[in-house]
GROMACS .gro file of C-alpha atoms in nm:
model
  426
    1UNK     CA    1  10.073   1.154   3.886
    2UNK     CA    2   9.910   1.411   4.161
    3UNK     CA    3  10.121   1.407   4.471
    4UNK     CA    4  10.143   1.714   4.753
    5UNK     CA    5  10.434   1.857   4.836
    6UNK     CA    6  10.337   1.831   5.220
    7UNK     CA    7  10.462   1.510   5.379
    8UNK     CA    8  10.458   1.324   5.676
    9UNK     CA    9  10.729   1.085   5.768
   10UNK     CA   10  10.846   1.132   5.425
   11UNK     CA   11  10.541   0.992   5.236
   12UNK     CA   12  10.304   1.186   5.105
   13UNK     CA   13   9.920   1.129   5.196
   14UNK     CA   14   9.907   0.969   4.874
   15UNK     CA   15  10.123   0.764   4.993
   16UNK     CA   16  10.091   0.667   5.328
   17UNK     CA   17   9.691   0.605   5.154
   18UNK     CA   18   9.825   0.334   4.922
   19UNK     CA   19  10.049   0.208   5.204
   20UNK     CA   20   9.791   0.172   5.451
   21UNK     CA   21   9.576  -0.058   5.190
   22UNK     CA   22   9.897  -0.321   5.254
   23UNK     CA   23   9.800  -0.285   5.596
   24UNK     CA   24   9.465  -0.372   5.567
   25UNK     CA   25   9.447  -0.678   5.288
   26UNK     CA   26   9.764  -0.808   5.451
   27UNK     CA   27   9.575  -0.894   5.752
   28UNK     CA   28   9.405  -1.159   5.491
   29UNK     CA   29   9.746  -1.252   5.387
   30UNK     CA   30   9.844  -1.319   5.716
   31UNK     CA   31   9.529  -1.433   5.917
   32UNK     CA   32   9.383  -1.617   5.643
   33UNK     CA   33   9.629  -1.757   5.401
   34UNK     CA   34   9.909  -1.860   5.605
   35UNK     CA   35   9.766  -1.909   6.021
   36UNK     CA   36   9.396  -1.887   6.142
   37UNK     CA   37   9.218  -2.023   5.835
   38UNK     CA   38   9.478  -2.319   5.728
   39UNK     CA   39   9.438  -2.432   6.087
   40UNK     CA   40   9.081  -2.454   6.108
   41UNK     CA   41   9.043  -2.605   5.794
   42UNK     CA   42   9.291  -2.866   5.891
   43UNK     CA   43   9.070  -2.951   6.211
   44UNK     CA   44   8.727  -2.932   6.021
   45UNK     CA   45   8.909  -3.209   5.753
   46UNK     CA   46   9.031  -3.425   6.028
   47UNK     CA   47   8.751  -3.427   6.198
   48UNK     CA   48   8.557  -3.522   5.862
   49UNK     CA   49   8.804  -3.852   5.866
   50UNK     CA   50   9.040  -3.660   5.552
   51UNK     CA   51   9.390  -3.792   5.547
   52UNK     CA   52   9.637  -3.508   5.650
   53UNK     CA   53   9.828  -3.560   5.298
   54UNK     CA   54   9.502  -3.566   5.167
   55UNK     CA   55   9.379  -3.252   5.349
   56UNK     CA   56   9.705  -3.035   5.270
   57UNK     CA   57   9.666  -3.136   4.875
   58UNK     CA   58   9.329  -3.025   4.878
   59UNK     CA   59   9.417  -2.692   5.025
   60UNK     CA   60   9.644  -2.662   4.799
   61UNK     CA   61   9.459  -2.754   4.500
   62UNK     CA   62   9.199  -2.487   4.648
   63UNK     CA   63   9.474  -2.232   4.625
   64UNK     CA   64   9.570  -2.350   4.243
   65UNK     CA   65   9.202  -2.275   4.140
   66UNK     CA   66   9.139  -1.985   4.246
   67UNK     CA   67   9.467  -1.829   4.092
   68UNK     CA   68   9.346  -2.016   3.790
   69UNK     CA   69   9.087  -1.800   3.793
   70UNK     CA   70   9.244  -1.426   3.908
   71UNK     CA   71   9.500  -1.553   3.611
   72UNK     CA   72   9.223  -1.582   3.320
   73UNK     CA   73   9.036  -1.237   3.412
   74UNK     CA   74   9.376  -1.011   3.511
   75UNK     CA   75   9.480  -0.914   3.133
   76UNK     CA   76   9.057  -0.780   3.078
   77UNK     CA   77   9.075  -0.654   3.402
   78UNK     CA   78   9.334  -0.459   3.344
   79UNK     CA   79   9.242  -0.331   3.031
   80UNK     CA   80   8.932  -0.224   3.154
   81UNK     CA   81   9.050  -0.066   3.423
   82UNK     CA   82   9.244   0.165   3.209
   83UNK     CA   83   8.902   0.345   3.093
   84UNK     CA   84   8.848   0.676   3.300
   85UNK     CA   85   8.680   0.589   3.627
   86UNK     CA   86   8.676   0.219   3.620
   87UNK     CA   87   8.996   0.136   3.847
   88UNK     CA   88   8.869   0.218   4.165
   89UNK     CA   89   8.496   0.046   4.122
   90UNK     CA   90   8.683  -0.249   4.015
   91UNK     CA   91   8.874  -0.258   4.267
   92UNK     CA   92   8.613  -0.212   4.521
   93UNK     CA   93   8.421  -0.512   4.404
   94UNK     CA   94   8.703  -0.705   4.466
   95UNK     CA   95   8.770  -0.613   4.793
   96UNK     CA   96   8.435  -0.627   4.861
   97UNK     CA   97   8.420  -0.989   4.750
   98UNK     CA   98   8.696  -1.114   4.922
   99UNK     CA   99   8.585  -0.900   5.273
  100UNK     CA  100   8.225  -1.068   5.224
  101UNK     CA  101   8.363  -1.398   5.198
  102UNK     CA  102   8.597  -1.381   5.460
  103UNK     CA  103   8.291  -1.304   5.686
  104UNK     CA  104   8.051  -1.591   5.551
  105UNK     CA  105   8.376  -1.852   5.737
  106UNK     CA  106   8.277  -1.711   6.054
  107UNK     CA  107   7.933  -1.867   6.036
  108UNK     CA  108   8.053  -2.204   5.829
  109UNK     CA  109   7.919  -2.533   5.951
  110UNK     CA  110   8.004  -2.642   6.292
  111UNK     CA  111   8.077  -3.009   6.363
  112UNK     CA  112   8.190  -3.285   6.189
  113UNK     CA  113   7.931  -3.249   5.881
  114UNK     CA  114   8.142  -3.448   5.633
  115UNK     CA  115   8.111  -3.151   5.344
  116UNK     CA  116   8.210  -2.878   5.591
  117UNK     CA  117   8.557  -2.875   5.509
  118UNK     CA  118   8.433  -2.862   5.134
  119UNK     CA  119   8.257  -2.568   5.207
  120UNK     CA  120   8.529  -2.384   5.360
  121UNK     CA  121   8.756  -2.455   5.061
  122UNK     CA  122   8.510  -2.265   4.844
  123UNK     CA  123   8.450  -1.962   5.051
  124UNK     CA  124   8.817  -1.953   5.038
  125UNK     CA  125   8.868  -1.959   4.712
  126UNK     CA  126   8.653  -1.672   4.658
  127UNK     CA  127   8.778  -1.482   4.924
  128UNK     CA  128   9.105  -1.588   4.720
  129UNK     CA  129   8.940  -1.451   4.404
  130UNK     CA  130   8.851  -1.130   4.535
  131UNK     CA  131   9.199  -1.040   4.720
  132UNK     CA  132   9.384  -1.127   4.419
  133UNK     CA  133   9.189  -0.950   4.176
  134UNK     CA  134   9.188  -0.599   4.422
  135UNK     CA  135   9.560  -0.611   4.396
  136UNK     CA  136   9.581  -0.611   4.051
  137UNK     CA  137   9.435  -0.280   4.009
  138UNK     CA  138   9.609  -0.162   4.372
  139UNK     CA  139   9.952  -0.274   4.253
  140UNK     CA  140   9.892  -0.083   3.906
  141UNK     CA  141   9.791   0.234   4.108
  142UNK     CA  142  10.144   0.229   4.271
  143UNK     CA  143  10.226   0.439   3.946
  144UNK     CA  144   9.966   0.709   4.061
  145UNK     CA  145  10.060   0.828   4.367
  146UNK     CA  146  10.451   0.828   4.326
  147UNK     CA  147  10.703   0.835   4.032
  148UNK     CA  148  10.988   0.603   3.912
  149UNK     CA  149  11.267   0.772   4.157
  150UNK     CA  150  11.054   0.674   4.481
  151UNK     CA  151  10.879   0.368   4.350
  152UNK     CA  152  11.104   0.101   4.573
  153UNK     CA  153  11.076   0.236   4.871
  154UNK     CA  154  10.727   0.352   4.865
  155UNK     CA  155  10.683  -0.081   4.735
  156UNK     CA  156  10.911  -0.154   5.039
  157UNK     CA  157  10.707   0.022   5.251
  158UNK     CA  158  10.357  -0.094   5.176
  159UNK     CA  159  10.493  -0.480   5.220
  160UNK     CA  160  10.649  -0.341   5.564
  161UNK     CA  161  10.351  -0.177   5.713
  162UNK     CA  162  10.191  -0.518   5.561
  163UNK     CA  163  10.373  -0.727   5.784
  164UNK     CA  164  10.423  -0.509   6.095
  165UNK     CA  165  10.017  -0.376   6.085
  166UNK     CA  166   9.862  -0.713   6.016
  167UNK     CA  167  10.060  -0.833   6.356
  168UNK     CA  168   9.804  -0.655   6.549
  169UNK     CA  169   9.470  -0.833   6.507
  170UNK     CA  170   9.677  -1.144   6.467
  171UNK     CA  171   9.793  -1.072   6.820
  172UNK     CA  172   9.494  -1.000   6.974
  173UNK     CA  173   9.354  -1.386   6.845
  174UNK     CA  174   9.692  -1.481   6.984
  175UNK     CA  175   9.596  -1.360   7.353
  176UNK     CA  176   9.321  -1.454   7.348
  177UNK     CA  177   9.418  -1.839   7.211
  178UNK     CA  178   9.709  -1.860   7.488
  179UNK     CA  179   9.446  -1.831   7.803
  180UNK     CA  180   9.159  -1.988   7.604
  181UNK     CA  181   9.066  -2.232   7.904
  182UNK     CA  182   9.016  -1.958   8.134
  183UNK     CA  183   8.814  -1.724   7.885
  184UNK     CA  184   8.358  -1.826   7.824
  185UNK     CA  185   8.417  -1.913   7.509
  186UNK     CA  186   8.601  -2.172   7.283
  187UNK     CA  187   8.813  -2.208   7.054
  188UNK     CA  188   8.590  -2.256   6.753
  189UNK     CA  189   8.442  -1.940   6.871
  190UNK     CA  190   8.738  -1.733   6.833
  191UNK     CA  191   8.870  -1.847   6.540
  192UNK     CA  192   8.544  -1.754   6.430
  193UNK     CA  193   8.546  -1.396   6.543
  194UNK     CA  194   8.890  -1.365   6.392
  195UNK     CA  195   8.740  -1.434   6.046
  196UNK     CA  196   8.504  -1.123   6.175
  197UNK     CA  197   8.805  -0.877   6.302
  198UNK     CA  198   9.030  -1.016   6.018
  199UNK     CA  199   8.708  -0.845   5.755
  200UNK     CA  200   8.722  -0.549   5.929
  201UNK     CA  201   9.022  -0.477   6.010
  202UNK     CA  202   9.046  -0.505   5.604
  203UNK     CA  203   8.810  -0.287   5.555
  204UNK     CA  204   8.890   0.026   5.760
  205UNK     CA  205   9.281   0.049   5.617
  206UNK     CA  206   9.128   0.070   5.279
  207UNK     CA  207   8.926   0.384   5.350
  208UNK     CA  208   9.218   0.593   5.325
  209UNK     CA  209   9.291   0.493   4.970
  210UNK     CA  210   8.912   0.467   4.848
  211UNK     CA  211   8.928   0.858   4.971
  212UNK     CA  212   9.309   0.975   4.831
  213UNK     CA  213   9.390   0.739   4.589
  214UNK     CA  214   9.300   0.913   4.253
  215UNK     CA  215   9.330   0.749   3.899
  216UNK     CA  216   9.610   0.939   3.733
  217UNK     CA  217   9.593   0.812   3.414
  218UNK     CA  218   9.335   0.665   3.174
  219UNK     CA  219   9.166   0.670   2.806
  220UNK     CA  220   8.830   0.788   2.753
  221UNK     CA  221   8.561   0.470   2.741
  222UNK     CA  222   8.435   0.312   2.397
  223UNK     CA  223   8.107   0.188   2.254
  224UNK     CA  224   8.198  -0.126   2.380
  225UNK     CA  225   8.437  -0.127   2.632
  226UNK     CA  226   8.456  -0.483   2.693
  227UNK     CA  227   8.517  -0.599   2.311
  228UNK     CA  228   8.744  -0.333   2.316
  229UNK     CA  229   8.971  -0.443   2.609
  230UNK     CA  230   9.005  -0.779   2.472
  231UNK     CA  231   9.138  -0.568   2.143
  232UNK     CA  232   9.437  -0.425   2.374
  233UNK     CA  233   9.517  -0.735   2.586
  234UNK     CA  234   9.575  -0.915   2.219
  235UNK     CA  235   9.779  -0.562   2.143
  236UNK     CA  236   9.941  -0.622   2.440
  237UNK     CA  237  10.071  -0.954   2.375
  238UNK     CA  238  10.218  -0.871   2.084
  239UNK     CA  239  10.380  -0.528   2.200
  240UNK     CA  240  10.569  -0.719   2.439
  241UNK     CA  241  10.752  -0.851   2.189
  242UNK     CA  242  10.922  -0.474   2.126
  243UNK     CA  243  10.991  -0.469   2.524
  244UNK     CA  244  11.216  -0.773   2.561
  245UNK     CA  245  11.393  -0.699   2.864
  246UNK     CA  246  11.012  -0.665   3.052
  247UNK     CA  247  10.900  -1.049   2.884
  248UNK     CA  248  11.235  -1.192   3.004
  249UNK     CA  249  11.148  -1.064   3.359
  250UNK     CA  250  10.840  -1.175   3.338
  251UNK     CA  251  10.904  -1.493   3.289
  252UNK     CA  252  11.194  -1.510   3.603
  253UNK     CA  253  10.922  -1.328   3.806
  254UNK     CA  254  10.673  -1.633   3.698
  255UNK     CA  255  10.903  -1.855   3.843
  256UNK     CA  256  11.078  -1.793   4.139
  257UNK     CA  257  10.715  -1.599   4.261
  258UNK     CA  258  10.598  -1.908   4.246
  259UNK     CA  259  10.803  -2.022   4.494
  260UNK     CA  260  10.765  -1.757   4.707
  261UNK     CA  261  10.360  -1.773   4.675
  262UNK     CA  262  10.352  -2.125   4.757
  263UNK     CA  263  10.548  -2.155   5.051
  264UNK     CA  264  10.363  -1.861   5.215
  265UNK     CA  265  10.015  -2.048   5.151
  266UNK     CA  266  10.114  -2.384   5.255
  267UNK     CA  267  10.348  -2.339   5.551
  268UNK     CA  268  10.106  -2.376   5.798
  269UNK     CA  269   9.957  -2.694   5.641
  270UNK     CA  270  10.316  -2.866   5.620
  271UNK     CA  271  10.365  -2.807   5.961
  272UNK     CA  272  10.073  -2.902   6.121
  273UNK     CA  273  10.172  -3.242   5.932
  274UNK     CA  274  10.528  -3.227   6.085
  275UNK     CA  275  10.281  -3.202   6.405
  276UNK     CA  276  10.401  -2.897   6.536
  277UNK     CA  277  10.179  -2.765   6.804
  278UNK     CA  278   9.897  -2.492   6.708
  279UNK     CA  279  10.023  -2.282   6.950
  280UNK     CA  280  10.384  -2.260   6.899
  281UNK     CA  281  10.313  -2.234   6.495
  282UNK     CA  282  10.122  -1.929   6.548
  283UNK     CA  283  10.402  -1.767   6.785
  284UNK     CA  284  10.671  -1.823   6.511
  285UNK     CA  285  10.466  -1.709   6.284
  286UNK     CA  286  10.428  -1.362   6.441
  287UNK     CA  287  10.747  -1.371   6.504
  288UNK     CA  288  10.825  -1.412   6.112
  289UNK     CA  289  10.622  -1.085   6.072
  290UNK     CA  290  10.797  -0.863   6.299
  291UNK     CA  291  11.113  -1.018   6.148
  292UNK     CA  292  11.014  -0.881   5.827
  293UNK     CA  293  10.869  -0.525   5.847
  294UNK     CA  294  11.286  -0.426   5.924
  295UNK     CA  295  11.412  -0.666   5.639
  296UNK     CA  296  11.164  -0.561   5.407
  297UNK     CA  297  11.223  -0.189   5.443
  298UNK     CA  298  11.595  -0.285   5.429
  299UNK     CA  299  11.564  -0.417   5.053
  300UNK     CA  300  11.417  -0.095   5.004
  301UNK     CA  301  11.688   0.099   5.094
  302UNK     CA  302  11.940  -0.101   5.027
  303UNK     CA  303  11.805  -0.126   4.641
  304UNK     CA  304  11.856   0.278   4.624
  305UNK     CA  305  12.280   0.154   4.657
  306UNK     CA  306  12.280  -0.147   4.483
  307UNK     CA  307  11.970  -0.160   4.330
  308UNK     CA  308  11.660  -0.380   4.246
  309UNK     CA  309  11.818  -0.648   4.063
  310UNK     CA  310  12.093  -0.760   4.309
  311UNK     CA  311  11.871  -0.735   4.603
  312UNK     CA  312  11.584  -0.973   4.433
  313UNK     CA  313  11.889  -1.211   4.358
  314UNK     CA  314  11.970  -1.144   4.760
  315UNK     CA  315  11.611  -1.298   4.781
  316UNK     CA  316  11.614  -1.589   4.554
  317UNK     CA  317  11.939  -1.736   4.706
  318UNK     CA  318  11.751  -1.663   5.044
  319UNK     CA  319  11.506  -1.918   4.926
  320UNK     CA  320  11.736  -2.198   4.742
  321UNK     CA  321  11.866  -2.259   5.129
  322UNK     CA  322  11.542  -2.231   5.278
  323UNK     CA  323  11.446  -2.520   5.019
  324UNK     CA  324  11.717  -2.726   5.066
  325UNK     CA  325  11.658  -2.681   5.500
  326UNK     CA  326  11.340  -2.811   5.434
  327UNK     CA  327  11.452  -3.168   5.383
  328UNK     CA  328  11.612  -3.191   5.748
  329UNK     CA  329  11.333  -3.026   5.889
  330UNK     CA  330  11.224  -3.236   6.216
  331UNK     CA  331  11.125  -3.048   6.508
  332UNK     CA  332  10.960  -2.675   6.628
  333UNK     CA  333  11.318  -2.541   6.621
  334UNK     CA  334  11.388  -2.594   6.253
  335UNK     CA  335  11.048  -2.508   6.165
  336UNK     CA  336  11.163  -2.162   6.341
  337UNK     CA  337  11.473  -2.111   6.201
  338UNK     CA  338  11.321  -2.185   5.846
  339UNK     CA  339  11.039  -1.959   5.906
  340UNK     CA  340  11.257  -1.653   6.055
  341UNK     CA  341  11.447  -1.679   5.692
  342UNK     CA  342  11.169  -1.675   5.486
  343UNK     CA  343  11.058  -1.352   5.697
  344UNK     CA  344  11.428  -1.182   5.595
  345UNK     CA  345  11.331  -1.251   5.210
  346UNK     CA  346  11.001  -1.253   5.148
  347UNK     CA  347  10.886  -0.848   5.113
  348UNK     CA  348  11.174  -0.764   5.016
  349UNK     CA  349  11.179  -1.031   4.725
  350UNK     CA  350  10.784  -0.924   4.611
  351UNK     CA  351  10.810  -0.562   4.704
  352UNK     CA  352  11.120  -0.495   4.428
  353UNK     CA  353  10.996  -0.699   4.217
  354UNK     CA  354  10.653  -0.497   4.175
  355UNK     CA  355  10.884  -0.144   4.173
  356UNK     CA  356  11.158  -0.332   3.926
  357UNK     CA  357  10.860  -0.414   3.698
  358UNK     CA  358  10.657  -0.069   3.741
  359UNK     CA  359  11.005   0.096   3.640
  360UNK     CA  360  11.007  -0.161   3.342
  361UNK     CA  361  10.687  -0.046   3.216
  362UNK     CA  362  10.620   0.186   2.904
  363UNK     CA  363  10.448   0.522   3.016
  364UNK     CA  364  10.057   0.502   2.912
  365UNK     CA  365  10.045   0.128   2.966
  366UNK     CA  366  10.043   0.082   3.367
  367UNK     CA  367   9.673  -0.082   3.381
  368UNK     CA  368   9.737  -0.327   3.123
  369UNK     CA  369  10.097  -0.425   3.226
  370UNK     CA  370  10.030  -0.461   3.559
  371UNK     CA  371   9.723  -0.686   3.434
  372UNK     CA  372   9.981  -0.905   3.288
  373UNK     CA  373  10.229  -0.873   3.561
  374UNK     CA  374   9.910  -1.074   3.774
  375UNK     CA  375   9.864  -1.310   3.527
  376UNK     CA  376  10.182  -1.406   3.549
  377UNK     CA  377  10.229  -1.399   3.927
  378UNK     CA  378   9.883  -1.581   3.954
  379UNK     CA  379   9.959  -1.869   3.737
  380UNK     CA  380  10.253  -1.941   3.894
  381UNK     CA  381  10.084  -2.031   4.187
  382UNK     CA  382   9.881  -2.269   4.046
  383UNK     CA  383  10.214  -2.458   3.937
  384UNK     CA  384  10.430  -2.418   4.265
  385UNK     CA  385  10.071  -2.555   4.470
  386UNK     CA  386  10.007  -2.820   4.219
  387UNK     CA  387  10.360  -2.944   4.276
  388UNK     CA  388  10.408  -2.902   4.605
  389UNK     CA  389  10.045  -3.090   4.627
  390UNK     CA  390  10.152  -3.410   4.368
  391UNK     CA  391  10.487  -3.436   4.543
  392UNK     CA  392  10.350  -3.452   4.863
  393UNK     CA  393  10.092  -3.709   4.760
  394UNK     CA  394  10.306  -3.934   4.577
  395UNK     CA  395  10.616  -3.936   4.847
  396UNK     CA  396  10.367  -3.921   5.144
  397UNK     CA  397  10.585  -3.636   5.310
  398UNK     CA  398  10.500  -3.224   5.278
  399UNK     CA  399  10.876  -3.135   5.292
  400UNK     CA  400  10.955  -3.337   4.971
  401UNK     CA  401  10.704  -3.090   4.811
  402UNK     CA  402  10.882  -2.782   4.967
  403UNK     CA  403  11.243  -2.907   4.851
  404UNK     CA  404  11.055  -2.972   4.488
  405UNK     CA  405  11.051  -2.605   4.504
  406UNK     CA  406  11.380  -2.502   4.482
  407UNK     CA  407  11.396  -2.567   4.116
  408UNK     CA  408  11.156  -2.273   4.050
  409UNK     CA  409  11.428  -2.028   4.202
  410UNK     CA  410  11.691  -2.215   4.007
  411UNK     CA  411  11.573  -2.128   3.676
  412UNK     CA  412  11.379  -1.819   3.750
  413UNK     CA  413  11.708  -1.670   3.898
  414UNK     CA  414  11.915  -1.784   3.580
  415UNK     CA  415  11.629  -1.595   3.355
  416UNK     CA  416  11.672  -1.291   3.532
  417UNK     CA  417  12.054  -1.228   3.507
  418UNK     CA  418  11.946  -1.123   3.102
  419UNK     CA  419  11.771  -0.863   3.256
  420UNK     CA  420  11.897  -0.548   3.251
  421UNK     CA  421  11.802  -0.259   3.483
  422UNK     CA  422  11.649   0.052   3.386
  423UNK     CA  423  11.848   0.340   3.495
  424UNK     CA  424  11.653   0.534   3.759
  425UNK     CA  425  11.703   0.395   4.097
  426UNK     CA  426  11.393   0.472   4.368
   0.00000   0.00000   0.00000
């Protein structure tokens, strides 16, 4: 691992490089996943004469697939990446990919062409594609610019600077939004230059690590690298049965992640279907970020006393009462109250459970761990969206699916107490 000694704030430049990428794909996270894109979706379906049920499930759905799809490539992807020089141009094409895709929305169909809401789906799910697969090799290269003893709090503090940098071209669309009748321009407009700022704003944080971030680690490349890789995934499988404690946390991690995943892609759909007003779903949910830069650091550091374990279980009760709000769910009020909890949990919950894992992981293996640590996070998804999508479907109310949820954190939580810690605390 190359770090300097010189720091700033207490990170490194190494740091602070890898941090600032959380800044800059969580404005997807934020702008497209969970507000901006959801929304317009919704009102290019309805306007297309799609149910609202209807609409939500296929969003959903949209979300399963192209998890499916990060899911099936992340073990090769990450044994690839372990070859000298291959993590970073990997990684680049998938940022690329999603950035690209995240532009194309901006100039989707206008109207009510009865396919535009189909087309938006797809450039979703590649933008979907490529945001997933960029993390896989940007979570494994957590390992190169720190070491075990800092791990959680330099996690913690990518999620944080997620949540609190991604506020910022989210509230620029937000002014904008509020005094839209007294601004030249619509609405359809703006949302469509906030696909624009939301793909740069992406782009620029993740200068910084294309220029500091260095590959650490790696083997030398083979004849044929690709045969190869599928070689050590298979290896890989079958090593994990000599690291039990890491399997048994990966399979809590695939469930109760799930959870998490689903309810941060689907929020906004649910409720635009409880018909909560545009604008006061996009001021909670700015709210819920701010909320959650603090709380997110504060797993961080609170994990250094009691450690990762405890703090993720802090998490996964955090979301067995958020599930179980969700049936009585009626009005804007609850909708806040739910949300603000789900911003006290939610880094916190992902950003120890990518330093409890890293800390987990054999030395010489990070590439191909982490490639399975994304498989399982990714295929989660596709069962806590599915779910959430049949449920709400079959019952003909969103919060049934939500409440579905809860048995994800149930079990996951129950897998993880035979989990035992490794020793060094970050």
């Amino acid at each position: 691992m190359a770090t300097e000694a010189k720091k700033f704030l207490g990170y490194t430049k190494q740091e602070w490089s890898w941090v600032l990428q959380d800044t800059g794909n969580s404005a997807y996270s934020l702008m497209i996943t969970t507000t901006i894109f959801p929304l317009f979706y919704k009102a290019v379906a309805e306007g297309a004469g799609i149910a609202d049920a209807d609409s939500t499930a296929y969003l959903s759905y949209a979300n399963s697939i192209g998890t499916f799809l990060v899911g099936l490539m992340a073990p090769i992807l990450g044994s690839i990446a372990e070859y000298k020089g291959f993590r970073k141009p990997m990684f680049t094409v998938g940022t690329v990919l999603g950035i690209v895709s995240v532009l194309l929305m901006a100039f989707s169909p206008s109207g009510t062409w009865t396919f535009a809401w189909l087309g938006l789906l797809v450039l979703y799910i590649l933008s979907n594609v490529g945001f997933s697969s960029s993390n896989i090799f940007y979570d494994a290269s957590l390992l190169d610019v720190t070491d075990k003893k800092r791990m959680s709090r330099v996690s913690s503090m990518g999620y944080g600077m997620g949540y609190i940098g991604s506020c910022i071209p989210f509230l620029v669309y937000m002014v904008f939004m509020l005094n839209i009748d007294s601004m030249p321009f619509s609405l359809d407009w703006l949302t469509r230059a906030a696909f624009v700022m939301t793909a740069v704003w992406w782009f620029a944080f993740t200068i910084p690590y294309w220029q500091n971030v260095k590959q650490t680690s790696w083997i030398q490349p083979t004849a044929h690298p690709i045969s190869d890789a599928f070689k050590r995934v298979a290896n890989t499988i079958k090593e994990m049965a000599q690291y039990k404690q890491l399997f048994v946390f990966l399979l809590a991690y695939f469930l109760y992640i799930d959870g998490v995943g689903t309810i941060i892609s689907m929020a906004t759909a649910v409720a635009t279907d409880l018909g909560i007003d545009a604008t006061v779903l996009i001021v909670v949910l700015l709210i819920v970020q701010i909320v959650a830069f603090p709380f997110t650091v504060l797993y961080g550091y609170l994990s250094k006393r009691f450690g990762d374990k405890i703090m993720i279980y802090v998490g996964i009760t955090t979301y067995v009462i958020i599930c179980i709000y969700a049936l009585s769910m009626e009005t804007a009020t609850d909708f806040f109250i739910l949300a603000c909890m789900v911003g006290t949990a939610q880094g916190g919950l992902q950003a120890l459970s990518r330093s409890m894992f890293g800390k987990l992981v054999p030395e010489g293996k990070h590439n191909e761990f982490f490639g399975i640590y994304n498989v399982f996070g990714k295929f989660s998804s596709i069962i806590g969206t599915t779910l959430l999508g049949v449920i709400t479907q079959w019952t003909g109310n969103s919060l049934n699916g939500v409440f579905a949820l809860i048995v994800l954190f149930l079990i996951g939580g129950a897998l993880l107490f035979g989990v035992k810690e490794d020793g060094t605390k970050g």
